[in-house]
GROMACS .gro file of C-alpha atoms in nm:
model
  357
    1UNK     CA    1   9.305  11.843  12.558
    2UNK     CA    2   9.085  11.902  12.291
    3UNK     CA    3   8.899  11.623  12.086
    4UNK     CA    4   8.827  11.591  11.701
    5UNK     CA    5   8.480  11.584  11.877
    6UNK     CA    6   8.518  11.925  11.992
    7UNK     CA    7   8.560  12.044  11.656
    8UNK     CA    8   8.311  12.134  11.382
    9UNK     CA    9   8.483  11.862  11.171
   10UNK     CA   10   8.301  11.736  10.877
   11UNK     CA   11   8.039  11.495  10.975
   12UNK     CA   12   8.205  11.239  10.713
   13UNK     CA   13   8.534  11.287  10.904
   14UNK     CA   14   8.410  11.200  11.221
   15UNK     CA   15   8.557  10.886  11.359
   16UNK     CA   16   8.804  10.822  11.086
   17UNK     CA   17   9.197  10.722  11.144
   18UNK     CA   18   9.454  10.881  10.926
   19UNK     CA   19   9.592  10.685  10.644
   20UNK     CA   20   9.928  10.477  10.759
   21UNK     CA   21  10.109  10.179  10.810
   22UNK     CA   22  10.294  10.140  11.126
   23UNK     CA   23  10.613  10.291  11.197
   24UNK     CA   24  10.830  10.077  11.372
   25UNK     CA   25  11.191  10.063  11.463
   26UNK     CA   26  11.258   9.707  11.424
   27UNK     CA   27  11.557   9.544  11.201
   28UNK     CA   28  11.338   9.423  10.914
   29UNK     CA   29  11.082   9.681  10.774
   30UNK     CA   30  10.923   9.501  10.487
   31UNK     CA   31  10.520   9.670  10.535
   32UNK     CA   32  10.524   9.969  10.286
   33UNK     CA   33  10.628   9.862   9.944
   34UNK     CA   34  11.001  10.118  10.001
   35UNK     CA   35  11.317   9.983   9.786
   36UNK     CA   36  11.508   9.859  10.027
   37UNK     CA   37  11.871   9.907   9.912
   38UNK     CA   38  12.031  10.271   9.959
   39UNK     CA   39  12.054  10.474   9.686
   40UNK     CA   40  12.411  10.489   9.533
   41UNK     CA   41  12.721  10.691   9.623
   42UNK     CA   42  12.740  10.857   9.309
   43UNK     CA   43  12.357  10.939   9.294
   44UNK     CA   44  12.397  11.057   9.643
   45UNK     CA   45  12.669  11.321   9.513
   46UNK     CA   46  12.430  11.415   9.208
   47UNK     CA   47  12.137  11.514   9.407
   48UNK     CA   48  12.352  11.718   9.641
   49UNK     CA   49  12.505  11.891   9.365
   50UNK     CA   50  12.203  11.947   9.230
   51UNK     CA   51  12.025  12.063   9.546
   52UNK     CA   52  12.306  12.314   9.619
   53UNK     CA   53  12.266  12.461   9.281
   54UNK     CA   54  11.935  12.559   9.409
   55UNK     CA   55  12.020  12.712   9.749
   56UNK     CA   56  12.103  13.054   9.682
   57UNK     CA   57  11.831  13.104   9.514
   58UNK     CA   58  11.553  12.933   9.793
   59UNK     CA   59  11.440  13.294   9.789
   60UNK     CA   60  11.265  13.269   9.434
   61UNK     CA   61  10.980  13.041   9.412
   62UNK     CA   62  11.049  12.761   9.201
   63UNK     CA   63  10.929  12.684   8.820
   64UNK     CA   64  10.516  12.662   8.876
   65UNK     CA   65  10.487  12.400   8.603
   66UNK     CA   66  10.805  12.219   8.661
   67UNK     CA   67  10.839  12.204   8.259
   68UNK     CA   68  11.213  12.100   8.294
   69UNK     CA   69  11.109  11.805   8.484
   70UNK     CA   70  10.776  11.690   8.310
   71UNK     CA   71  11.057  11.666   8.002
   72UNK     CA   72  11.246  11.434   8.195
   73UNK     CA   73  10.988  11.230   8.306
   74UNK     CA   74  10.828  11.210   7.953
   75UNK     CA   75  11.230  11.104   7.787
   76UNK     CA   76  11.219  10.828   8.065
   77UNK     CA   77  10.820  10.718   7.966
   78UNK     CA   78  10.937  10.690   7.574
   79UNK     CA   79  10.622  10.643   7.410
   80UNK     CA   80  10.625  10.945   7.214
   81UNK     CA   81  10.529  11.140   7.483
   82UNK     CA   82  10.626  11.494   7.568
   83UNK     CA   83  10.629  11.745   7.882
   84UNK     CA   84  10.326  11.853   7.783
   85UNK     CA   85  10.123  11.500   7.853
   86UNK     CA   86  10.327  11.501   8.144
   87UNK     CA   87  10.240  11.608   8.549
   88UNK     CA   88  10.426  11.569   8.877
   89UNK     CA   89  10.353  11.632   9.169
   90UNK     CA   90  10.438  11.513   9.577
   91UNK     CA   91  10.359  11.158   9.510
   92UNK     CA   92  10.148  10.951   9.298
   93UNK     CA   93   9.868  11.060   9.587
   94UNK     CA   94   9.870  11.398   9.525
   95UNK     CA   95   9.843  11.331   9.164
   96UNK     CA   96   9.528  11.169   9.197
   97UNK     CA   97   9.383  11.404   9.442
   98UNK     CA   98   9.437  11.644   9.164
   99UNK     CA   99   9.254  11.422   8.936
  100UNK     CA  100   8.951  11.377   9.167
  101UNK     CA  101   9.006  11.780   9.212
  102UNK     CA  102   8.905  11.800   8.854
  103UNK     CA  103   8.711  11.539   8.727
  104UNK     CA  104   8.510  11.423   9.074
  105UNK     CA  105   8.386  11.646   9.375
  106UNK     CA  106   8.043  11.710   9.483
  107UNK     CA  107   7.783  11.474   9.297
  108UNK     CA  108   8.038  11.275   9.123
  109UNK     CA  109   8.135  10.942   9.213
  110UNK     CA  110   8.513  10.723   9.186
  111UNK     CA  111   8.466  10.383   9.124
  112UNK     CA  112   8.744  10.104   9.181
  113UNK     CA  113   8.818   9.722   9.196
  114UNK     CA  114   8.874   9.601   9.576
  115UNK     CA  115   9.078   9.499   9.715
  116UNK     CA  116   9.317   9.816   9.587
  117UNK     CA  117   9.514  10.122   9.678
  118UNK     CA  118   9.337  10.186  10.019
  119UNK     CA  119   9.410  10.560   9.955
  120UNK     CA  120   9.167  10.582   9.689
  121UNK     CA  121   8.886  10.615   9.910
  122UNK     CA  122   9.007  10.842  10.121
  123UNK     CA  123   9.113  11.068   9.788
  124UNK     CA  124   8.769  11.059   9.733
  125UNK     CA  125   8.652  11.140  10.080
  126UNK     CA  126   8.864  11.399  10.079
  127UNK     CA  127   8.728  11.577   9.786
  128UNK     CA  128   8.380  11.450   9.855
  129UNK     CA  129   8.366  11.243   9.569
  130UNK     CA  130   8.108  10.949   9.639
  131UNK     CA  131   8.347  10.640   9.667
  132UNK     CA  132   8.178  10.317   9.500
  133UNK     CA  133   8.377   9.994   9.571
  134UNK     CA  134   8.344   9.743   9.270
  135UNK     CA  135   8.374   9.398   9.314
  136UNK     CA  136   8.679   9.114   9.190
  137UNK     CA  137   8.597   8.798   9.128
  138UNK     CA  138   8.813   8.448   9.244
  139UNK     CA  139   9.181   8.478   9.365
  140UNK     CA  140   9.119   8.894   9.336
  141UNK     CA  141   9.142   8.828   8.965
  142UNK     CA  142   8.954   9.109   8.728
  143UNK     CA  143   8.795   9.034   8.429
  144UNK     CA  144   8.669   9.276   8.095
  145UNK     CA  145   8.343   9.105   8.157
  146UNK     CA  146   8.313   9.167   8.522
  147UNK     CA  147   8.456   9.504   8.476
  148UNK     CA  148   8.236   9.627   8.224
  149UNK     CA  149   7.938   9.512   8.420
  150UNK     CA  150   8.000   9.738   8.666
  151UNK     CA  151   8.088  10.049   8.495
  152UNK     CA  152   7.803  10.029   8.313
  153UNK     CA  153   7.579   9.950   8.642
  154UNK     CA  154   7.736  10.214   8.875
  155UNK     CA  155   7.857  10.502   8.558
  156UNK     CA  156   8.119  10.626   8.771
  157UNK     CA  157   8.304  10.998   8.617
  158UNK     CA  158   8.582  10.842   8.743
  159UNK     CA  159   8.763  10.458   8.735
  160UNK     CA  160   9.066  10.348   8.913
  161UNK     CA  161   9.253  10.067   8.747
  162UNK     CA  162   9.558   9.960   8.944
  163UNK     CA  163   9.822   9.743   8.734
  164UNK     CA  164   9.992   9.591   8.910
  165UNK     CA  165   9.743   9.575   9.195
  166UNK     CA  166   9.822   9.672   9.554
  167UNK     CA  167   9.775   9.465   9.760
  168UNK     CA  168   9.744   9.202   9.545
  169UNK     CA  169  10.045   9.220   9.306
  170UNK     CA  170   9.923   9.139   8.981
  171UNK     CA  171   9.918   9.305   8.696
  172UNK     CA  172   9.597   9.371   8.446
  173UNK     CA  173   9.513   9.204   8.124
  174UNK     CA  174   9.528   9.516   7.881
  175UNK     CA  175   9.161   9.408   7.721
  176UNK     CA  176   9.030   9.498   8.064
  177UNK     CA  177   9.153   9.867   8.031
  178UNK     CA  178   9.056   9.847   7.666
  179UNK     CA  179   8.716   9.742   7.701
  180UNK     CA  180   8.650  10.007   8.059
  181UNK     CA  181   8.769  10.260   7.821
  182UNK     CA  182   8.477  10.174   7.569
  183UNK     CA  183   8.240  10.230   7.878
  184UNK     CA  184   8.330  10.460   8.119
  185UNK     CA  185   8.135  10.809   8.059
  186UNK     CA  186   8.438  10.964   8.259
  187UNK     CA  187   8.807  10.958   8.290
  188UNK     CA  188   9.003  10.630   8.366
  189UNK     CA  189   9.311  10.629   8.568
  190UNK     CA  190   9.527  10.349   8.536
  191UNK     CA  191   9.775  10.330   8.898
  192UNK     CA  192  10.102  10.185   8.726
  193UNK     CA  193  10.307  10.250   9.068
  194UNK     CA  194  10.481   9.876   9.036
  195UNK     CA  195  10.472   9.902   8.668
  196UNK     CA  196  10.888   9.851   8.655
  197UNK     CA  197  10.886   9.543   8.849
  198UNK     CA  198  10.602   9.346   8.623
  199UNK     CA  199  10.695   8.994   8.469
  200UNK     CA  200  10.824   9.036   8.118
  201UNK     CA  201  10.577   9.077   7.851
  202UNK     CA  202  10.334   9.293   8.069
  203UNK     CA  203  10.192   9.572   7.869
  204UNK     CA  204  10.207   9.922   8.025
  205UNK     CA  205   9.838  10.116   7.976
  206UNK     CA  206  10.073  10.402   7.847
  207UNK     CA  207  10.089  10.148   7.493
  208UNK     CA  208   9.703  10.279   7.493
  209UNK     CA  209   9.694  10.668   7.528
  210UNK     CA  210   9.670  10.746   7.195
  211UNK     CA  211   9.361  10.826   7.091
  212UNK     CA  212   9.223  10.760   7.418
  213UNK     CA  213   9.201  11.158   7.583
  214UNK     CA  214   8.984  10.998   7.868
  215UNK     CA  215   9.271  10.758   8.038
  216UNK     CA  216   9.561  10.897   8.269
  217UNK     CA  217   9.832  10.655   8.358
  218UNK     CA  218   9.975  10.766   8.681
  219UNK     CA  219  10.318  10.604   8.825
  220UNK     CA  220  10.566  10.735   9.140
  221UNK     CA  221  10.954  10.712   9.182
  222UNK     CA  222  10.874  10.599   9.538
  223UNK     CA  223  10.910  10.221   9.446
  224UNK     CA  224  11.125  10.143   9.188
  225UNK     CA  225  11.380  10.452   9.194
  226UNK     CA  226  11.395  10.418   9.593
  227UNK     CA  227  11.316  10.753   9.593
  228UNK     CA  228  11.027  10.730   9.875
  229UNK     CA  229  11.149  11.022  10.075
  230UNK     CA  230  11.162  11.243   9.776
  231UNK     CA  231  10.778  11.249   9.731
  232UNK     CA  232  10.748  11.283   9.316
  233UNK     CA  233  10.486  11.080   9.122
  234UNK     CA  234  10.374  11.223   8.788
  235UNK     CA  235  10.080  11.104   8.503
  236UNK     CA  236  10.103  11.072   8.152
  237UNK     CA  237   9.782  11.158   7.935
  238UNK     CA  238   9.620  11.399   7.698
  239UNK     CA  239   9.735  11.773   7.696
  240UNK     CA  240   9.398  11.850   7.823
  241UNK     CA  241   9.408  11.642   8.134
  242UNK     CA  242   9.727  11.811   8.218
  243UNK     CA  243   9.544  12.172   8.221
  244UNK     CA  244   9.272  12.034   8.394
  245UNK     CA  245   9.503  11.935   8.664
  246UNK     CA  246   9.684  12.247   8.672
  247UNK     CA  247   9.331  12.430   8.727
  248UNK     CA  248   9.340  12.258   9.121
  249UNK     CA  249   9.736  12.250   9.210
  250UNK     CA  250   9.829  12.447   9.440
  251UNK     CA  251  10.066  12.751   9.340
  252UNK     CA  252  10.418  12.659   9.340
  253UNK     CA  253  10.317  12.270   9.451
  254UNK     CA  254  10.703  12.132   9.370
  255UNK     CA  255  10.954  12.324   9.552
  256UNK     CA  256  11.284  12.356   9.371
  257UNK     CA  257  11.452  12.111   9.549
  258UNK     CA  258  11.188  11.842   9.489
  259UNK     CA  259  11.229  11.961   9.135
  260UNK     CA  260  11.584  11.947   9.150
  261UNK     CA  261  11.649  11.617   9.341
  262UNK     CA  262  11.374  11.454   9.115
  263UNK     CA  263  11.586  11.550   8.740
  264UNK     CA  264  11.933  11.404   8.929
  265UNK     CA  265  11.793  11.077   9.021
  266UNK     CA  266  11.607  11.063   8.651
  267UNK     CA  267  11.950  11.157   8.496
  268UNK     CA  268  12.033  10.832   8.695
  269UNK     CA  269  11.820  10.627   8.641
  270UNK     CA  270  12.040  10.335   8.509
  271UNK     CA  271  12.210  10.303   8.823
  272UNK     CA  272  11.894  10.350   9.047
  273UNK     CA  273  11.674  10.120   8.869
  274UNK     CA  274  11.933   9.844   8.887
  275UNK     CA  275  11.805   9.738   9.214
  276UNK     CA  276  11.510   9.647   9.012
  277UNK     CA  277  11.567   9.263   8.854
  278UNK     CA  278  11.736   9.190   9.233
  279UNK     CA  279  11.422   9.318   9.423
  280UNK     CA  280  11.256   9.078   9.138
  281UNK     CA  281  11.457   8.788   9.229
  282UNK     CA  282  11.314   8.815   9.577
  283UNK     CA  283  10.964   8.840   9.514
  284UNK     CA  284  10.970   8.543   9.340
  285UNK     CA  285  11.180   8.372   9.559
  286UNK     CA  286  10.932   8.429   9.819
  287UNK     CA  287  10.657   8.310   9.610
  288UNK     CA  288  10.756   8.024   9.519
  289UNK     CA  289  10.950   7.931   9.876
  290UNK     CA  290  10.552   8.044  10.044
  291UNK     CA  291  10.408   7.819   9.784
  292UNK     CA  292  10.598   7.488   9.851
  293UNK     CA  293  10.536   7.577  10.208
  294UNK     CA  294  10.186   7.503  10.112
  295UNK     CA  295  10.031   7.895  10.124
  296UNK     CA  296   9.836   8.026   9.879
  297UNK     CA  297  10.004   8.310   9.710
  298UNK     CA  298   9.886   8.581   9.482
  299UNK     CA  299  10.065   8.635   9.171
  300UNK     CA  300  10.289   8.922   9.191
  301UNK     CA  301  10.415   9.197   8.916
  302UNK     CA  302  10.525   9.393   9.194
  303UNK     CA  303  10.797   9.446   9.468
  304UNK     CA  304  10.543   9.278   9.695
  305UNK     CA  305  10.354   8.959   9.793
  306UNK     CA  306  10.000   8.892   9.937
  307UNK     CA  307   9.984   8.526  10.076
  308UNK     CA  308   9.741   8.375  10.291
  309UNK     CA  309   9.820   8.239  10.657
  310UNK     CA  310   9.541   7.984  10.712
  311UNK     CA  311   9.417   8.154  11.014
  312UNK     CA  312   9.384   8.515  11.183
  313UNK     CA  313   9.611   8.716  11.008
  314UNK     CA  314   9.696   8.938  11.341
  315UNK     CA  315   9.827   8.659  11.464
  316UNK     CA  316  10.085   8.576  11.222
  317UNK     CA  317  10.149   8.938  11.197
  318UNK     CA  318  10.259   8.927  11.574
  319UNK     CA  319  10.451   8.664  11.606
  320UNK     CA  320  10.648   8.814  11.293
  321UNK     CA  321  10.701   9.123  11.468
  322UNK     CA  322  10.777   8.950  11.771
  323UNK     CA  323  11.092   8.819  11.593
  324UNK     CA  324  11.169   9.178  11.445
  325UNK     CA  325  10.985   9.125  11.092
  326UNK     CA  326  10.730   9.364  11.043
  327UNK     CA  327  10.507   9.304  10.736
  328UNK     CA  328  10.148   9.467  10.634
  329UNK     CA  329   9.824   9.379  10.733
  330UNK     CA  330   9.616   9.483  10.492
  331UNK     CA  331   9.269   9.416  10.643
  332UNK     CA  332   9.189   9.089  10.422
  333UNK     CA  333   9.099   8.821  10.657
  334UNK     CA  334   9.366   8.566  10.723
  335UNK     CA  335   9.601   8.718  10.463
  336UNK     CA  336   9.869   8.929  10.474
  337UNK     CA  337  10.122   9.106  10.239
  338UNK     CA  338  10.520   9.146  10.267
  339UNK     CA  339  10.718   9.402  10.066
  340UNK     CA  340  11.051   9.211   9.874
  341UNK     CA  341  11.369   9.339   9.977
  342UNK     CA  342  11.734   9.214  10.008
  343UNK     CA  343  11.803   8.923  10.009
  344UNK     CA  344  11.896   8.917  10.347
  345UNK     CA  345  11.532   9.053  10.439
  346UNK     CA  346  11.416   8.797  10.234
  347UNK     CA  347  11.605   8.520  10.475
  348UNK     CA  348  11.481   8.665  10.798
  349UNK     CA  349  11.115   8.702  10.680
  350UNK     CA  350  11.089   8.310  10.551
  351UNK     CA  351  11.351   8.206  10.836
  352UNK     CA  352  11.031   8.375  11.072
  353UNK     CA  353  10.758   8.263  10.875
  354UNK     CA  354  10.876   7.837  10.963
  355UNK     CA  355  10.780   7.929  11.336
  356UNK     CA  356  10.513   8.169  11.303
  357UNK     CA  357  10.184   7.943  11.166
   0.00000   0.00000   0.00000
């Protein structure tokens, strides 16, 4: 069989592992961060209706900019915004590839705050965008002053902000977007792809677009719509950034079903973001059970929670799995991070945690 080695791969390619979490069938799958309940009957008959609407006519390539959609998407934002400081595309991923498409590439450099998204390095791989990984300071926290510091040290041409964090959960202080905006020579992208499950009072980075044509504020209807296997994330910014984007997608990126499954569940949205405050309850049930347990525990604005194990994280993580719980290890030492779900996930995954320290 042939190897990788056997091909005139890129040499920066060369002994890398594609990006993934396990995929395991095991009764409680709580390691990528999905919505756990089903999406609703009625939805369910929506989208079908919807995607037979589109099936006679498969032979037509769909709407290139998706403008129906982008209008959607910009009525759910509010904010003022319109289709036209609107984008979607397959996921939240290929948003920012398109991003780095634009605004990195070849003698450009990405910067971001780690630990974070662990695709944004390969994005930047990927597009050979020189990836520099920025420091957090104590309990992953993040700072104006420490952000600044290094945006001014490193002058990246393009800053990843996540809010809330993956893997850490929490959600940034608005003054540190304000004051990398005031910095950064290049574009800022603020990852919002929890932003529906953040504590009240959190303040969404789309509050700061205006007047700001350098920040993009990109989210995904993976997480909170539980619409995961329907690949759409989109970003809301300046006009410009949108037909800077639309210089490096791909012709025809959204097929019409995407398009058309993606404006039934938005049409929905009540009903498929009412999972949301239950998925909530979880999350901080299992902080707060974790925590009287003794664990450290990072705060969480997401449907997720990183908590430390007091010893090798692998461990823990097998004897979870061992007792059919399967949570992520993220690649912090002696931490690890489980996604909140039901709350009958939420039962098995403490009821396994008492025997697995």
């Amino acid at each position: 069989m042939t190897s990788l080695d056997d091909l005139p791969i890129r040499a920066d390619l060369r002994g890398l592992s594609p990006y993934g979490a396990p995929q395991l069938d095991v009764p409680v799958r709580l390691n990528t961060n999905e919505n756990s309940h089903p999406v609703p009957e009625p939805v369910v008959e929506a989208i079908g209706k919807a995607l037979a609407a589109e099936l006679r006519e498969l032979n037509r390539y769909p709407d290139r900019d998706a403008v129906a959609l982008r209008a959607d998407l910009a009525d759910y934002l509010g904010h003022g915004l319109t289709a036209e400081q609107v984008w979607a595309a397959n996921g939240s991923n290929e948003i920012q590839q398109q991003l780095l498409q634009a605004f990195g590439g070849p003698g450009r450099s990405a910067l971001g705050f780690v630990p974070a998204y662990s695709m944004h390095p390969l994005l930047a791989l990927g597009t050979s965008t020189r990836w520099v990984p920025a420091e957090r300071g104590v309990d992953f926290g993040l700072t104006a002053e420490e952000a600044v510091a290094q945006v001014r040290e490193h002058q990246p041409d393009v800053v990843f902000l996540c809010s809330p964090n993956n893997p850490t959960g929490t959600a940034l202080d608005p003054a540190v977007i304000a004051a990398v905006l005031d910095v950064a020579p290049g574009m800022v992208v603020v990852d919002e792809a929890y932003a529906e499950f953040a504590r009240p009072g959190t303040v969404s980075a789309l509050a700061v677009l205006p007047g700001h044509p350098r920040l993009v504020v990109t989210r995904t209807m993976s997480k909170a719509f539980g619409f995961a296997g329907g690949r759409l994330g989109y970003l809301a910014a300046d006009p410009a950034v949108v037909r800077a984007v639309q210089l490096v997608r791909l012709p025809y990126h959204l097929s019409a079903l995407t398009q058309a499954a993606a404006r039934a569940a938005v049409a929905h949205r009540d009903a498929l973001l009412g999972t949301v405050s239950a998925i909530m309850a979880q999350r901080d049930r299992i902080v707060a059970t974790l925590r009287e347990r003794g664990l450290r525990v990072a705060d969480s604005d997401a449907n997720f929670v990183l908590f430390e194990v007091g010893g090798d994280q692998t461990v823990v993580w097998n004897a979870l799995l061992a007792q059919g719980v399967l949570v992520r290890d993220v690649g912090l030492p002696g931490w690890l991070r489980v996604t909140a779900g039901t709350a009958a996930e939420t039962d098995a995954f403490l009821s396994a945690m008492e025997t697995s320290q």
